[in-house]
mmCIF file of C-alpha atoms in Angstrom:
data_model
loop_
_atom_site.group_PDB
_atom_site.id
_atom_site.type_symbol
_atom_site.label_atom_id
_atom_site.label_comp_id
_atom_site.label_asym_id
_atom_site.label_seq_id
_atom_site.Cartn_x
_atom_site.Cartn_y
_atom_site.Cartn_z
ATOM 1 C CA MET X 258 80.898 -16.950 56.213
ATOM 2 C CA PRO X 259 81.418 -13.360 55.519
ATOM 3 C CA GLN X 260 80.454 -13.353 51.892
ATOM 4 C CA ILE X 261 77.042 -14.341 52.707
ATOM 5 C CA ALA X 262 76.793 -11.684 55.521
ATOM 6 C CA GLN X 263 77.655 -9.095 52.841
ATOM 7 C CA LEU X 264 74.932 -9.963 50.793
ATOM 8 C CA LEU X 265 72.170 -9.157 53.001
ATOM 9 C CA GLU X 266 73.846 -5.664 53.568
ATOM 10 C CA ILE X 267 74.462 -5.134 49.940
ATOM 11 C CA TYR X 268 71.448 -6.526 48.446
ATOM 12 C CA ALA X 269 69.032 -5.474 51.055
ATOM 13 C CA SER X 270 68.963 -1.668 49.990
ATOM 14 C CA GLN X 271 68.723 -2.796 46.234
ATOM 15 C CA MET X 272 65.916 -5.146 47.016
ATOM 16 C CA PHE X 273 64.211 -2.153 48.858
ATOM 17 C CA TRP X 274 64.584 0.149 45.835
ATOM 18 C CA LEU X 275 63.541 -2.583 43.479
ATOM 19 C CA LEU X 276 60.257 -3.209 45.519
ATOM 20 C CA VAL X 277 59.657 0.689 45.637
ATOM 21 C CA THR X 278 60.231 0.995 41.765
ATOM 22 C CA PHE X 279 57.962 -2.131 40.969
ATOM 23 C CA GLY X 280 55.398 -0.428 43.507
ATOM 24 C CA ILE X 281 55.544 2.710 41.826
ATOM 25 C CA ILE X 282 55.326 1.320 38.463
ATOM 26 C CA TYR X 283 52.504 -1.098 39.569
ATOM 27 C CA PHE X 284 50.345 1.716 41.007
ATOM 28 C CA GLY X 285 51.296 3.990 38.027
ATOM 29 C CA ILE X 286 50.138 1.519 35.694
ATOM 30 C CA ALA X 287 47.022 0.258 37.808
ATOM 31 C CA ARG X 288 45.861 3.642 38.736
ATOM 32 C CA MET X 289 46.721 5.749 35.555
ATOM 33 C CA MET X 290 47.254 3.780 32.451
ATOM 34 C CA LEU X 291 44.725 0.720 33.189
ATOM 35 C CA PRO X 292 41.576 3.329 33.459
ATOM 36 C CA LYS X 293 42.628 4.726 30.163
ATOM 37 C CA VAL X 294 43.177 1.430 28.470
ATOM 38 C CA GLU X 295 39.877 0.085 29.997
ATOM 39 C CA ALA X 296 38.007 3.159 28.946
ATOM 40 C CA THR X 297 39.410 2.789 25.512
ATOM 41 C CA MET X 298 38.283 -0.860 25.257
ATOM 42 C CA VAL X 299 34.809 -0.085 26.616
ATOM 43 C CA SER X 300 34.633 2.835 24.037
ATOM 44 C CA ARG X 301 35.663 0.455 21.141
ATOM 45 C CA GLU X 302 33.370 -2.282 22.333
ATOM 46 C CA LYS X 303 30.376 0.290 22.553
ATOM 47 C CA LYS X 304 31.278 1.500 19.279
ATOM 48 C CA ILE X 305 31.469 -1.946 17.702
ATOM 49 C CA ALA X 306 28.032 -2.647 19.377
ATOM 50 C CA ASP X 307 26.634 0.640 17.988
ATOM 51 C CA ASP X 308 28.021 -0.145 14.729
ATOM 52 C CA LEU X 309 26.740 -3.476 14.499
ATOM 53 C CA ALA X 310 23.245 -2.199 15.695
ATOM 54 C CA ALA X 311 23.105 0.235 13.002
ATOM 55 C CA ALA X 312 24.234 -2.313 10.315
ATOM 56 C CA GLU X 313 21.265 -4.584 11.792
ATOM 57 C CA GLN X 314 19.033 -1.815 11.223
ATOM 58 C CA ALA X 315 20.410 -0.812 7.878
ATOM 59 C CA HIS X 316 19.999 -4.312 6.829
ATOM 60 C CA ALA X 317 16.205 -4.443 8.173
ATOM 61 C CA ALA X 318 15.665 -1.159 6.281
ATOM 62 C CA ALA X 319 17.267 -2.411 3.227
ATOM 63 C CA GLU X 320 15.198 -5.717 3.085
ATOM 64 C CA THR X 321 11.966 -3.656 3.857
ATOM 65 C CA ALA X 322 12.968 -1.380 0.950
ATOM 66 C CA ASP X 323 13.700 -4.358 -1.340
ATOM 67 C CA ASP X 324 10.342 -5.884 -0.458
ATOM 68 C CA GLU X 325 8.564 -2.536 -1.164
ATOM 69 C CA GLY X 326 10.521 -2.199 -4.346
ATOM 70 C CA GLU X 327 9.507 -5.731 -5.467
ATOM 71 C CA GLN X 328 5.827 -4.910 -4.559
ATOM 72 C CA ILE X 329 5.914 -1.872 -6.480
ATOM 73 C CA LEU X 330 7.416 -3.357 -9.547
ATOM 74 C CA SER X 331 5.001 -6.281 -9.282
ATOM 75 C CA ASP X 332 2.107 -3.678 -8.916
ATOM 76 C CA ALA X 333 3.758 -1.683 -12.033
ATOM 77 C CA ARG X 334 3.995 -5.056 -14.030
ATOM 78 C CA SER X 335 0.387 -5.814 -13.276
ATOM 79 C CA GLU X 336 -0.749 -2.350 -14.260
ATOM 80 C CA ALA X 337 1.185 -2.505 -17.391
ATOM 81 C CA GLN X 338 -0.240 -5.875 -18.319
ATOM 82 C CA ALA X 339 -3.729 -4.550 -17.533
ATOM 83 C CA LYS X 340 -3.158 -1.615 -19.947
ATOM 84 C CA ALA X 341 -1.696 -3.802 -22.506
ATOM 85 C CA SER X 342 -4.475 -5.978 -22.209
ATOM 86 C CA ALA X 343 -7.057 -3.174 -22.511
ATOM 87 C CA ALA X 344 -5.184 -1.777 -25.389
ATOM 88 C CA LYS X 345 -5.058 -5.076 -27.322
ATOM 89 C CA ALA X 346 -8.919 -5.456 -26.737
ATOM 90 C CA LYS X 347 -9.620 -1.926 -27.793
ATOM 91 C CA ALA X 348 -7.316 -2.484 -30.889
ATOM 92 C CA ALA X 349 -9.141 -5.772 -31.615
ATOM 93 C CA GLU X 350 -12.584 -4.104 -31.442
ATOM 94 C CA ASP X 351 -11.536 -1.199 -33.581
ATOM 95 C CA ALA X 352 -10.049 -3.809 -36.055
ATOM 96 C CA GLU X 353 -13.260 -5.865 -35.641
ATOM 97 C CA LYS X 354 -15.475 -2.634 -36.359
ATOM 98 C CA ARG X 355 -13.190 -1.475 -39.366
ATOM 99 C CA ILE X 356 -13.368 -5.132 -40.776
ATOM 100 C CA GLY X 357 -17.201 -5.203 -40.370
ATOM 101 C CA LYS X 358 -17.259 -1.725 -42.164
ATOM 102 C CA ALA X 359 -15.007 -3.130 -44.862
ATOM 103 C CA ASP X 360 -17.136 -6.308 -45.028
ATOM 104 C CA ALA X 361 -20.233 -4.312 -45.625
ATOM 105 C CA GLU X 362 -18.781 -2.080 -48.260
ATOM 106 C CA ILE X 363 -17.429 -5.065 -49.916
ATOM 107 C CA SER X 364 -20.578 -6.686 -49.723
ATOM 108 C CA GLU X 365 -22.410 -3.717 -51.253
ATOM 109 C CA LYS X 366 -19.964 -3.559 -54.119
ATOM 110 C CA LEU X 367 -20.195 -7.266 -54.525
ATOM 111 C CA ALA X 368 -23.864 -7.031 -54.825
ATOM 112 C CA ALA X 369 -23.786 -4.246 -57.345
ATOM 113 C CA ALA X 370 -21.107 -5.956 -59.433
ATOM 114 C CA GLU X 371 -23.245 -9.300 -59.253
ATOM 115 C CA ALA X 372 -26.224 -7.165 -60.544
ATOM 116 C CA GLU X 373 -24.148 -5.742 -63.245
ATOM 117 C CA VAL X 374 -22.874 -9.248 -64.146
ATOM 118 C CA ALA X 375 -26.465 -10.483 -64.282
ATOM 119 C CA LYS X 376 -27.536 -7.700 -66.385
ATOM 120 C CA ALA X 377 -24.399 -7.988 -68.692
ATOM 121 C CA ARG X 378 -25.089 -11.798 -68.739
ATOM 122 C CA SER X 379 -28.701 -11.323 -69.795
ATOM 123 C CA LYS X 380 -27.911 -8.798 -72.543
ATOM 124 C CA ALA X 381 -24.958 -11.129 -73.677
ATOM 125 C CA MET X 382 -27.437 -13.991 -73.708
ATOM 126 C CA LEU X 383 -29.969 -11.917 -75.691
ATOM 127 C CA GLU X 384 -27.301 -10.961 -78.208
ATOM 128 C CA ILE X 385 -26.072 -14.507 -78.433
ATOM 129 C CA GLU X 386 -29.643 -15.657 -79.161
ATOM 130 C CA GLY X 387 -29.892 -13.020 -81.725
ATOM 131 C CA VAL X 388 -26.856 -14.293 -83.191
ATOM 132 C CA ALA X 389 -27.590 -17.632 -83.071
ATOM 133 C CA LYS X 390 -30.925 -17.356 -84.820
ATOM 134 C CA GLU X 391 -29.326 -15.566 -87.644
ATOM 135 C CA ALA X 392 -26.458 -18.161 -87.765
ATOM 136 C CA ALA X 393 -28.913 -20.997 -87.712
ATOM 137 C CA ALA X 394 -31.014 -19.453 -90.396
ATOM 138 C CA ASP X 395 -27.929 -18.929 -92.471
ATOM 139 C CA ILE X 396 -26.374 -22.490 -91.677
ATOM 140 C CA ALA X 397 -29.829 -24.155 -92.533
ATOM 141 C CA SER X 398 -30.034 -22.190 -95.741
ATOM 142 C CA LYS X 399 -26.386 -22.978 -96.878
ATOM 143 C CA VAL X 400 -26.147 -26.583 -95.714
ATOM 144 C CA ALA X 401 -29.594 -27.928 -96.131
ATOM 145 C CA GLY X 402 -30.550 -25.428 -98.870
ATOM 146 C CA VAL X 403 -33.761 -24.933 -96.836
ATOM 147 C CA GLU X 404 -35.155 -21.489 -96.219
ATOM 148 C CA VAL X 405 -35.758 -21.031 -92.519
ATOM 149 C CA THR X 406 -37.829 -18.099 -91.239
ATOM 150 C CA ALA X 407 -36.611 -15.994 -88.232
ATOM 151 C CA VAL X 408 -39.472 -17.418 -86.105
ATOM 152 C CA GLN X 409 -38.521 -21.155 -86.850
ATOM 153 C CA ALA X 410 -34.857 -20.399 -86.073
ATOM 154 C CA GLY X 411 -35.757 -18.627 -82.945
ATOM 155 C CA LYS X 412 -37.750 -21.657 -81.656
ATOM 156 C CA ALA X 413 -34.943 -23.981 -82.461
ATOM 157 C CA VAL X 414 -32.415 -21.719 -80.898
ATOM 158 C CA GLY X 415 -34.670 -21.373 -77.730
ATOM 159 C CA ARG X 416 -35.236 -25.173 -77.239
ATOM 160 C CA VAL X 417 -31.312 -25.607 -77.505
ATOM 161 C CA MET X 418 -30.602 -23.044 -75.031
ATOM 162 C CA ALA X 419 -33.247 -24.222 -72.735
ATOM 163 C CA ASN X 420 -31.836 -27.821 -72.693
ATOM 164 C CA GLY X 421 -28.288 -26.751 -72.325
#
């Protein structure tokens, strides 16, 4: 068959150029483009690995800083509580001193006032006793019609006041 014989003659040159073209494209990609793509991939992988390492370090540094911050905050709280306790103790001590001083002043004033009251009571009792003697003498003379001396009225009033 002559058609089949023509196929080899016609398509042989096309097959040759097809193989040459594929070979050029293959070697062009394999030798020129593939190394660039591989270098880009290696560069990206290295960049990603470096970024991950940097992120790990930053995370560790952040945790360390967080721990240090918590420790500093805890120390500051403890110090503040200690200062507050010291201030409360000092305030309580000062208040106790002022209360003691005020108690002493009040006790002195109270003792002075009690002495004055006792003195006034004694004076009032003497005055009441004098008035009672006069009243007893007047009542005895008006009610009973008996004259009572001041000494007798004083004895009677003294007995009543001693009993009651």
